[in-house]
PDB file of N, CA and C in Angstrom:
ATOM      1  N   ALA A   1      45.506  85.766 145.492  1.00 90.00           N
ATOM      2  CA  ALA A   1      45.980  86.309 144.227  1.00 90.00           C
ATOM      3  C   ALA A   1      46.914  87.502 144.478  1.00 90.00           C
ATOM      4  N   ASP A   2      46.550  88.337 145.455  1.00 93.00           N
ATOM      5  CA  ASP A   2      47.372  89.516 145.758  1.00 93.00           C
ATOM      6  C   ASP A   2      48.752  89.097 146.274  1.00 93.00           C
ATOM      7  N   LEU A   3      48.767  88.164 147.208  1.00 94.00           N
ATOM      8  CA  LEU A   3      50.045  87.701 147.764  1.00 94.00           C
ATOM      9  C   LEU A   3      50.884  87.034 146.675  1.00 94.00           C
ATOM     10  N   GLY A   4      50.246  86.265 145.811  1.00 94.00           N
ATOM     11  CA  GLY A   4      50.951  85.619 144.719  1.00 94.00           C
ATOM     12  C   GLY A   4      51.561  86.626 143.757  1.00 94.00           C
ATOM     13  N   ALA A   5      50.816  87.684 143.441  1.00 95.00           N
ATOM     14  CA  ALA A   5      51.319  88.720 142.534  1.00 95.00           C
ATOM     15  C   ALA A   5      52.523  89.437 143.147  1.00 95.00           C
ATOM     16  N   ARG A   6      52.443  89.714 144.444  1.00 96.00           N
ATOM     17  CA  ARG A   6      53.572  90.380 145.103  1.00 96.00           C
ATOM     18  C   ARG A   6      54.788  89.465 145.190  1.00 96.00           C
ATOM     19  N   ALA A   7      54.544  88.170 145.424  1.00 96.00           N
ATOM     20  CA  ALA A   7      55.644  87.209 145.485  1.00 96.00           C
ATOM     21  C   ALA A   7      56.313  87.064 144.114  1.00 96.00           C
ATOM     22  N   MET A   8      55.501  87.003 143.068  1.00 97.00           N
ATOM     23  CA  MET A   8      56.040  86.902 141.708  1.00 97.00           C
ATOM     24  C   MET A   8      56.892  88.134 141.380  1.00 97.00           C
ATOM     25  N   ALA A   9      56.403  89.302 141.763  1.00 97.00           N
ATOM     26  CA  ALA A   9      57.156  90.537 141.524  1.00 97.00           C
ATOM     27  C   ALA A   9      58.485  90.504 142.273  1.00 97.00           C
ATOM     28  N   ARG A  10      58.472  89.994 143.482  1.00 97.00           N
ATOM     29  CA  ARG A  10      59.710  89.914 144.266  1.00 97.00           C
ATOM     30  C   ARG A  10      60.707  88.961 143.612  1.00 97.00           C
ATOM     31  N   LEU A  11      60.230  87.811 143.155  1.00 97.00           N
ATOM     32  CA  LEU A  11      61.115  86.871 142.463  1.00 97.00           C
ATOM     33  C   LEU A  11      61.711  87.512 141.211  1.00 97.00           C
ATOM     34  N   ARG A  12      60.867  88.155 140.415  1.00 97.00           N
ATOM     35  CA  ARG A  12      61.349  88.781 139.172  1.00 97.00           C
ATOM     36  C   ARG A  12      62.336  89.905 139.457  1.00 97.00           C
ATOM     37  N   ASP A  13      62.066  90.693 140.497  1.00 98.00           N
ATOM     38  CA  ASP A  13      62.976  91.792 140.844  1.00 98.00           C
ATOM     39  C   ASP A  13      64.336  91.274 141.306  1.00 98.00           C
ATOM     40  N   ARG A  14      64.327  90.210 142.079  1.00 97.00           N
ATOM     41  CA  ARG A  14      65.567  89.741 142.697  1.00 97.00           C
ATOM     42  C   ARG A  14      66.394  88.833 141.802  1.00 97.00           C
ATOM     43  N   ILE A  15      65.751  87.959 141.008  1.00 98.00           N
ATOM     44  CA  ILE A  15      66.537  87.004 140.216  1.00 98.00           C
ATOM     45  C   ILE A  15      66.144  86.970 138.736  1.00 98.00           C
ATOM     46  N   GLY A  16      65.198  87.788 138.345  1.00 96.00           N
ATOM     47  CA  GLY A  16      64.724  87.771 136.961  1.00 96.00           C
ATOM     48  C   GLY A  16      65.796  88.067 135.932  1.00 96.00           C
ATOM     49  N   ALA A  17      66.785  88.849 136.293  1.00 96.00           N
ATOM     50  CA  ALA A  17      67.853  89.208 135.354  1.00 96.00           C
ATOM     51  C   ALA A  17      69.059  88.280 135.446  1.00 96.00           C
ATOM     52  N   SER A  18      68.983  87.279 136.308  1.00 97.00           N
ATOM     53  CA  SER A  18      70.109  86.359 136.473  1.00 97.00           C
ATOM     54  C   SER A  18      70.384  85.607 135.175  1.00 97.00           C
ATOM     55  N   PRO A  19      71.653  85.422 134.846  1.00 96.00           N
ATOM     56  CA  PRO A  19      71.986  84.715 133.602  1.00 96.00           C
ATOM     57  C   PRO A  19      71.578  83.242 133.614  1.00 96.00           C
ATOM     58  N   ILE A  20      71.235  82.690 134.787  1.00 97.00           N
ATOM     59  CA  ILE A  20      70.839  81.284 134.845  1.00 97.00           C
ATOM     60  C   ILE A  20      69.329  81.099 134.956  1.00 97.00           C
ATOM     61  N   VAL A  21      68.578  82.191 134.939  1.00 98.00           N
ATOM     62  CA  VAL A  21      67.114  82.099 135.008  1.00 98.00           C
ATOM     63  C   VAL A  21      66.547  82.363 133.620  1.00 98.00           C
ATOM     64  N   GLY A  22      65.934  81.332 133.053  1.00 97.00           N
ATOM     65  CA  GLY A  22      65.346  81.472 131.727  1.00 97.00           C
ATOM     66  C   GLY A  22      63.982  82.118 131.772  1.00 97.00           C
ATOM     67  N   ASP A  23      63.202  81.818 132.807  1.00 96.00           N
ATOM     68  CA  ASP A  23      61.841  82.344 132.926  1.00 96.00           C
ATOM     69  C   ASP A  23      61.368  82.166 134.354  1.00 96.00           C
ATOM     70  N   ILE A  24      60.490  83.064 134.766  1.00 97.00           N
ATOM     71  CA  ILE A  24      59.792  82.931 136.044  1.00 97.00           C
ATOM     72  C   ILE A  24      58.316  83.034 135.703  1.00 97.00           C
ATOM     73  N   ARG A  25      57.573  82.003 136.045  1.00 96.00           N
ATOM     74  CA  ARG A  25      56.155  82.000 135.706  1.00 96.00           C
ATOM     75  C   ARG A  25      55.342  81.453 136.856  1.00 96.00           C
ATOM     76  N   GLY A  26      54.064  81.726 136.822  1.00 94.00           N
ATOM     77  CA  GLY A  26      53.224  81.196 137.872  1.00 94.00           C
ATOM     78  C   GLY A  26      51.819  81.741 137.830  1.00 94.00           C
ATOM     79  N   ARG A  27      51.032  81.237 138.741  1.00 95.00           N
ATOM     80  CA  ARG A  27      49.654  81.664 138.898  1.00 95.00           C
ATOM     81  C   ARG A  27      49.305  81.496 140.370  1.00 95.00           C
ATOM     82  N   GLY A  28      48.756  82.543 140.946  1.00 94.00           N
ATOM     83  CA  GLY A  28      48.448  82.472 142.376  1.00 94.00           C
ATOM     84  C   GLY A  28      49.727  82.272 143.164  1.00 94.00           C
ATOM     85  N   LEU A  29      49.711  81.273 144.036  1.00 95.00           N
ATOM     86  CA  LEU A  29      50.890  80.983 144.852  1.00 95.00           C
ATOM     87  C   LEU A  29      51.709  79.810 144.319  1.00 95.00           C
ATOM     88  N   MET A  30      51.581  79.499 143.059  1.00 96.00           N
ATOM     89  CA  MET A  30      52.416  78.454 142.462  1.00 96.00           C
ATOM     90  C   MET A  30      53.364  79.122 141.472  1.00 96.00           C
ATOM     91  N   PHE A  31      54.665  78.884 141.659  1.00 96.00           N
ATOM     92  CA  PHE A  31      55.684  79.542 140.863  1.00 96.00           C
ATOM     93  C   PHE A  31      56.626  78.522 140.244  1.00 96.00           C
ATOM     94  N   GLY A  32      57.141  78.845 139.081  1.00 97.00           N
ATOM     95  CA  GLY A  32      58.171  78.034 138.438  1.00 97.00           C
ATOM     96  C   GLY A  32      59.330  78.926 138.043  1.00 97.00           C
ATOM     97  N   VAL A  33      60.524  78.552 138.444  1.00 98.00           N
ATOM     98  CA  VAL A  33      61.735  79.283 138.091  1.00 98.00           C
ATOM     99  C   VAL A  33      62.572  78.351 137.224  1.00 98.00           C
ATOM    100  N   GLU A  34      62.687  78.681 135.942  1.00 98.00           N
ATOM    101  CA  GLU A  34      63.408  77.843 134.991  1.00 98.00           C
ATOM    102  C   GLU A  34      64.907  78.136 135.076  1.00 98.00           C
ATOM    103  N   ILE A  35      65.693  77.100 135.337  1.00 98.00           N
ATOM    104  CA  ILE A  35      67.143  77.235 135.463  1.00 98.00           C
ATOM    105  C   ILE A  35      67.785  76.773 134.161  1.00 98.00           C
ATOM    106  N   VAL A  36      68.604  77.649 133.581  1.00 98.00           N
ATOM    107  CA  VAL A  36      69.207  77.378 132.272  1.00 98.00           C
ATOM    108  C   VAL A  36      70.722  77.570 132.305  1.00 98.00           C
ATOM    109  N   ALA A  37      71.380  76.927 131.340  1.00 97.00           N
ATOM    110  CA  ALA A  37      72.823  77.116 131.172  1.00 97.00           C
ATOM    111  C   ALA A  37      73.092  78.315 130.273  1.00 97.00           C
ATOM    112  N   ASP A  38      72.213  78.534 129.306  1.00 93.00           N
ATOM    113  CA  ASP A  38      72.348  79.621 128.343  1.00 93.00           C
ATOM    114  C   ASP A  38      71.011  80.335 128.253  1.00 93.00           C
ATOM    115  N   ARG A  39      70.975  81.552 128.753  1.00 91.00           N
ATOM    116  CA  ARG A  39      69.713  82.305 128.806  1.00 91.00           C
ATOM    117  C   ARG A  39      69.131  82.569 127.413  1.00 91.00           C
ATOM    118  N   ALA A  40      69.967  82.884 126.453  1.00 91.00           N
ATOM    119  CA  ALA A  40      69.484  83.194 125.103  1.00 91.00           C
ATOM    120  C   ALA A  40      68.864  81.958 124.448  1.00 91.00           C
ATOM    121  N   ALA A  41      69.530  80.810 124.577  1.00 92.00           N
ATOM    122  CA  ALA A  41      69.038  79.582 123.962  1.00 92.00           C
ATOM    123  C   ALA A  41      68.075  78.827 124.882  1.00 92.00           C
ATOM    124  N   ARG A  42      68.032  79.244 126.157  1.00 92.00           N
ATOM    125  CA  ARG A  42      67.209  78.598 127.188  1.00 92.00           C
ATOM    126  C   ARG A  42      67.499  77.103 127.288  1.00 92.00           C
ATOM    127  N   THR A  43      68.790  76.801 127.274  1.00 96.00           N
ATOM    128  CA  THR A  43      69.248  75.425 127.424  1.00 96.00           C
ATOM    129  C   THR A  43      69.075  74.993 128.877  1.00 96.00           C
ATOM    130  N   ALA A  44      68.316  73.949 129.086  1.00 97.00           N
ATOM    131  CA  ALA A  44      68.051  73.447 130.437  1.00 97.00           C
ATOM    132  C   ALA A  44      69.349  73.085 131.151  1.00 97.00           C
ATOM    133  N   ASP A  45      69.389  73.351 132.460  1.00 98.00           N
ATOM    134  CA  ASP A  45      70.561  73.015 133.272  1.00 98.00           C
ATOM    135  C   ASP A  45      70.100  72.249 134.517  1.00 98.00           C
ATOM    136  N   PRO A  46      69.774  70.976 134.346  1.00 98.00           N
ATOM    137  CA  PRO A  46      69.267  70.196 135.482  1.00 98.00           C
ATOM    138  C   PRO A  46      70.272  70.026 136.617  1.00 98.00           C
ATOM    139  N   ASP A  47      71.554  69.969 136.303  1.00 98.00           N
ATOM    140  CA  ASP A  47      72.560  69.825 137.366  1.00 98.00           C
ATOM    141  C   ASP A  47      72.564  71.048 138.274  1.00 98.00           C
ATOM    142  N   ARG A  48      72.506  72.222 137.679  1.00 98.00           N
ATOM    143  CA  ARG A  48      72.482  73.460 138.456  1.00 98.00           C
ATOM    144  C   ARG A  48      71.176  73.552 139.250  1.00 98.00           C
ATOM    145  N   ALA A  49      70.074  73.163 138.651  1.00 98.00           N
ATOM    146  CA  ALA A  49      68.786  73.184 139.355  1.00 98.00           C
ATOM    147  C   ALA A  49      68.852  72.289 140.592  1.00 98.00           C
ATOM    148  N   GLU A  50      69.487  71.146 140.454  1.00 98.00           N
ATOM    149  CA  GLU A  50      69.615  70.237 141.591  1.00 98.00           C
ATOM    150  C   GLU A  50      70.506  70.834 142.684  1.00 98.00           C
ATOM    151  N   ARG A  51      71.586  71.491 142.287  1.00 98.00           N
ATOM    152  CA  ARG A  51      72.457  72.146 143.283  1.00 98.00           C
ATOM    153  C   ARG A  51      71.681  73.232 144.037  1.00 98.00           C
ATOM    154  N   ILE A  52      70.878  73.998 143.304  1.00 98.00           N
ATOM    155  CA  ILE A  52      70.055  75.039 143.945  1.00 98.00           C
ATOM    156  C   ILE A  52      69.077  74.392 144.910  1.00 98.00           C
ATOM    157  N   TYR A  53      68.463  73.307 144.489  1.00 98.00           N
ATOM    158  CA  TYR A  53      67.518  72.587 145.350  1.00 98.00           C
ATOM    159  C   TYR A  53      68.196  72.181 146.662  1.00 98.00           C
ATOM    160  N   TYR A  54      69.390  71.602 146.569  1.00 98.00           N
ATOM    161  CA  TYR A  54      70.072  71.147 147.782  1.00 98.00           C
ATOM    162  C   TYR A  54      70.531  72.311 148.653  1.00 98.00           C
ATOM    163  N   ARG A  55      70.874  73.439 148.065  1.00 98.00           N
ATOM    164  CA  ARG A  55      71.183  74.630 148.866  1.00 98.00           C
ATOM    165  C   ARG A  55      69.947  75.056 149.664  1.00 98.00           C
ATOM    166  N   CYS A  56      68.805  75.045 148.993  1.00 98.00           N
ATOM    167  CA  CYS A  56      67.550  75.427 149.653  1.00 98.00           C
ATOM    168  C   CYS A  56      67.189  74.422 150.744  1.00 98.00           C
ATOM    169  N   LEU A  57      67.350  73.146 150.440  1.00 98.00           N
ATOM    170  CA  LEU A  57      67.042  72.097 151.408  1.00 98.00           C
ATOM    171  C   LEU A  57      67.890  72.256 152.667  1.00 98.00           C
ATOM    172  N   ALA A  58      69.158  72.628 152.494  1.00 98.00           N
ATOM    173  CA  ALA A  58      70.042  72.847 153.640  1.00 98.00           C
ATOM    174  C   ALA A  58      69.555  73.999 154.521  1.00 98.00           C
ATOM    175  N   GLU A  59      68.791  74.912 153.923  1.00 98.00           N
ATOM    176  CA  GLU A  59      68.229  76.047 154.670  1.00 98.00           C
ATOM    177  C   GLU A  59      66.813  75.762 155.183  1.00 98.00           C
ATOM    178  N   GLY A  60      66.334  74.536 154.959  1.00 97.00           N
ATOM    179  CA  GLY A  60      65.029  74.148 155.480  1.00 97.00           C
ATOM    180  C   GLY A  60      63.870  74.307 154.516  1.00 97.00           C
ATOM    181  N   LEU A  61      64.158  74.568 153.245  1.00 97.00           N
ATOM    182  CA  LEU A  61      63.099  74.764 152.257  1.00 97.00           C
ATOM    183  C   LEU A  61      63.106  73.615 151.256  1.00 97.00           C
ATOM    184  N   SER A  62      61.974  72.945 151.139  1.00 97.00           N
ATOM    185  CA  SER A  62      61.825  71.846 150.204  1.00 97.00           C
ATOM    186  C   SER A  62      60.785  72.216 149.152  1.00 97.00           C
ATOM    187  N   PHE A  63      61.019  71.780 147.932  1.00 97.00           N
ATOM    188  CA  PHE A  63      60.073  71.993 146.840  1.00 97.00           C
ATOM    189  C   PHE A  63      60.345  70.917 145.802  1.00 97.00           C
ATOM    190  N   LYS A  64      59.726  71.027 144.662  1.00 97.00           N
ATOM    191  CA  LYS A  64      59.868  70.026 143.605  1.00 97.00           C
ATOM    192  C   LYS A  64      60.610  70.636 142.420  1.00 97.00           C
ATOM    193  N   ILE A  65      61.319  69.806 141.683  1.00 98.00           N
ATOM    194  CA  ILE A  65      61.921  70.226 140.421  1.00 98.00           C
ATOM    195  C   ILE A  65      61.125  69.552 139.313  1.00 98.00           C
ATOM    196  N   SER A  66      60.527  70.341 138.444  1.00 97.00           N
ATOM    197  CA  SER A  66      59.738  69.814 137.333  1.00 97.00           C
ATOM    198  C   SER A  66      60.547  69.887 136.047  1.00 97.00           C
ATOM    199  N   ALA A  67      60.302  68.953 135.144  1.00 97.00           N
ATOM    200  CA  ALA A  67      60.953  68.919 133.833  1.00 97.00           C
ATOM    201  C   ALA A  67      62.478  68.937 133.941  1.00 97.00           C
ATOM    202  N   GLY A  68      63.001  68.579 135.102  1.00 97.00           N
ATOM    203  CA  GLY A  68      64.441  68.508 135.288  1.00 97.00           C
ATOM    204  C   GLY A  68      65.131  69.803 135.640  1.00 97.00           C
ATOM    205  N   ASN A  69      64.509  70.957 135.295  1.00 98.00           N
ATOM    206  CA  ASN A  69      65.211  72.217 135.544  1.00 98.00           C
ATOM    207  C   ASN A  69      64.303  73.366 135.994  1.00 98.00           C
ATOM    208  N   VAL A  70      63.069  73.084 136.354  1.00 98.00           N
ATOM    209  CA  VAL A  70      62.157  74.145 136.808  1.00 98.00           C
ATOM    210  C   VAL A  70      61.895  73.976 138.300  1.00 98.00           C
ATOM    211  N   LEU A  71      62.366  74.942 139.076  1.00 98.00           N
ATOM    212  CA  LEU A  71      62.107  74.942 140.511  1.00 98.00           C
ATOM    213  C   LEU A  71      60.633  75.266 140.687  1.00 98.00           C
ATOM    214  N   THR A  72      59.874  74.331 141.224  1.00 98.00           N
ATOM    215  CA  THR A  72      58.429  74.494 141.344  1.00 98.00           C
ATOM    216  C   THR A  72      58.069  74.706 142.810  1.00 98.00           C
ATOM    217  N   LEU A  73      57.656  75.923 143.116  1.00 97.00           N
ATOM    218  CA  LEU A  73      57.315  76.307 144.482  1.00 97.00           C
ATOM    219  C   LEU A  73      55.797  76.393 144.594  1.00 97.00           C
ATOM    220  N   SER A  74      55.236  75.661 145.521  1.00 95.00           N
ATOM    221  CA  SER A  74      53.785  75.694 145.698  1.00 95.00           C
ATOM    222  C   SER A  74      53.444  75.688 147.187  1.00 95.00           C
ATOM    223  N   PRO A  75      53.597  76.842 147.827  1.00 95.00           N
ATOM    224  CA  PRO A  75      53.312  76.917 149.259  1.00 95.00           C
ATOM    225  C   PRO A  75      51.821  76.773 149.516  1.00 95.00           C
ATOM    226  N   PRO A  76      51.452  76.418 150.742  1.00 94.00           N
ATOM    227  CA  PRO A  76      50.028  76.327 151.071  1.00 94.00           C
ATOM    228  C   PRO A  76      49.372  77.702 150.966  1.00 94.00           C
ATOM    229  N   LEU A  77      48.108  77.715 150.616  1.00 93.00           N
ATOM    230  CA  LEU A  77      47.392  78.986 150.458  1.00 93.00           C
ATOM    231  C   LEU A  77      47.282  79.760 151.761  1.00 93.00           C
ATOM    232  N   VAL A  78      47.458  79.096 152.880  1.00 95.00           N
ATOM    233  CA  VAL A  78      47.351  79.766 154.175  1.00 95.00           C
ATOM    234  C   VAL A  78      48.718  80.162 154.742  1.00 95.00           C
ATOM    235  N   ILE A  79      49.754  80.164 153.903  1.00 96.00           N
ATOM    236  CA  ILE A  79      51.097  80.512 154.370  1.00 96.00           C
ATOM    237  C   ILE A  79      51.112  81.946 154.907  1.00 96.00           C
ATOM    238  N   ALA A  80      51.826  82.113 156.011  1.00 96.00           N
ATOM    239  CA  ALA A  80      52.006  83.456 156.558  1.00 96.00           C
ATOM    240  C   ALA A  80      52.910  84.243 155.611  1.00 96.00           C
ATOM    241  N   GLU A  81      52.626  85.502 155.455  1.00 96.00           N
ATOM    242  CA  GLU A  81      53.401  86.340 154.539  1.00 96.00           C
ATOM    243  C   GLU A  81      54.889  86.316 154.879  1.00 96.00           C
ATOM    244  N   ALA A  82      55.218  86.386 156.153  1.00 97.00           N
ATOM    245  CA  ALA A  82      56.625  86.365 156.567  1.00 97.00           C
ATOM    246  C   ALA A  82      57.296  85.055 156.159  1.00 97.00           C
ATOM    247  N   ASP A  83      56.579  83.949 156.247  1.00 97.00           N
ATOM    248  CA  ASP A  83      57.134  82.657 155.845  1.00 97.00           C
ATOM    249  C   ASP A  83      57.356  82.602 154.334  1.00 97.00           C
ATOM    250  N   LEU A  84      56.444  83.178 153.566  1.00 97.00           N
ATOM    251  CA  LEU A  84      56.605  83.215 152.116  1.00 97.00           C
ATOM    252  C   LEU A  84      57.823  84.036 151.733  1.00 97.00           C
ATOM    253  N   TRP A  85      58.001  85.203 152.370  1.00 98.00           N
ATOM    254  CA  TRP A  85      59.160  86.046 152.055  1.00 98.00           C
ATOM    255  C   TRP A  85      60.457  85.329 152.413  1.00 98.00           C
ATOM    256  N   ARG A  86      60.441  84.593 153.510  1.00 98.00           N
ATOM    257  CA  ARG A  86      61.635  83.832 153.918  1.00 98.00           C
ATOM    258  C   ARG A  86      61.960  82.763 152.874  1.00 98.00           C
ATOM    259  N   ALA A  87      60.941  82.057 152.396  1.00 97.00           N
ATOM    260  CA  ALA A  87      61.146  81.025 151.372  1.00 97.00           C
ATOM    261  C   ALA A  87      61.720  81.649 150.096  1.00 97.00           C
ATOM    262  N   ILE A  88      61.170  82.781 149.697  1.00 98.00           N
ATOM    263  CA  ILE A  88      61.663  83.451 148.493  1.00 98.00           C
ATOM    264  C   ILE A  88      63.104  83.917 148.695  1.00 98.00           C
ATOM    265  N   ASP A  89      63.414  84.415 149.888  1.00 98.00           N
ATOM    266  CA  ASP A  89      64.793  84.821 150.182  1.00 98.00           C
ATOM    267  C   ASP A  89      65.752  83.642 150.041  1.00 98.00           C
ATOM    268  N   ILE A  90      65.344  82.468 150.520  1.00 98.00           N
ATOM    269  CA  ILE A  90      66.185  81.274 150.436  1.00 98.00           C
ATOM    270  C   ILE A  90      66.429  80.895 148.973  1.00 98.00           C
ATOM    271  N   VAL A  91      65.367  80.892 148.174  1.00 98.00           N
ATOM    272  CA  VAL A  91      65.495  80.543 146.759  1.00 98.00           C
ATOM    273  C   VAL A  91      66.387  81.561 146.035  1.00 98.00           C
ATOM    274  N   CYS A  92      66.143  82.829 146.269  1.00 98.00           N
ATOM    275  CA  CYS A  92      66.929  83.863 145.600  1.00 98.00           C
ATOM    276  C   CYS A  92      68.403  83.779 145.960  1.00 98.00           C
ATOM    277  N   ALA A  93      68.706  83.532 147.230  1.00 98.00           N
ATOM    278  CA  ALA A  93      70.105  83.413 147.650  1.00 98.00           C
ATOM    279  C   ALA A  93      70.767  82.208 146.982  1.00 98.00           C
ATOM    280  N   ALA A  94      70.043  81.106 146.878  1.00 98.00           N
ATOM    281  CA  ALA A  94      70.605  79.904 146.252  1.00 98.00           C
ATOM    282  C   ALA A  94      70.837  80.122 144.762  1.00 98.00           C
ATOM    283  N   VAL A  95      69.901  80.772 144.099  1.00 98.00           N
ATOM    284  CA  VAL A  95      70.077  81.063 142.665  1.00 98.00           C
ATOM    285  C   VAL A  95      71.261  82.011 142.467  1.00 98.00           C
ATOM    286  N   GLN A  96      71.344  83.053 143.281  1.00 97.00           N
ATOM    287  CA  GLN A  96      72.453  83.994 143.149  1.00 97.00           C
ATOM    288  C   GLN A  96      73.794  83.347 143.417  1.00 97.00           C
ATOM    289  N   ALA A  97      73.833  82.389 144.340  1.00 97.00           N
ATOM    290  CA  ALA A  97      75.091  81.691 144.642  1.00 97.00           C
ATOM    291  C   ALA A  97      75.541  80.803 143.483  1.00 97.00           C
ATOM    292  N   GLU A  98      74.603  80.331 142.686  1.00 95.00           N
ATOM    293  CA  GLU A  98      74.924  79.458 141.560  1.00 95.00           C
ATOM    294  C   GLU A  98      75.167  80.219 140.264  1.00 95.00           C
ATOM    295  N   ALA A  99      74.823  81.511 140.238  1.00 92.00           N
ATOM    296  CA  ALA A  99      74.955  82.294 138.989  1.00 92.00           C
ATOM    297  C   ALA A  99      76.403  82.572 138.652  1.00 92.00           C
TER     298      ALA A  99
END
């Protein structure tokens, strides 16, 4: 729970204000980053979510896209902290590159 809370805070600090992020939600070590075309209307942007996914995949990080536009990250509960931070760095860089 502690690692998940710190990871969520890191995601919110780094990409929470991005114009393409509608919401960041999660519980424990499961996170969802909603990718939108219009932050105010929260219009889903599945094409952009897919581009972000492929940017992450090119860096060695795989995850699932739920509902077409929610990046769903669910690392194993035994993930090393350094590996979790690296995964979050990859996601944040990909989101920032698409913003």
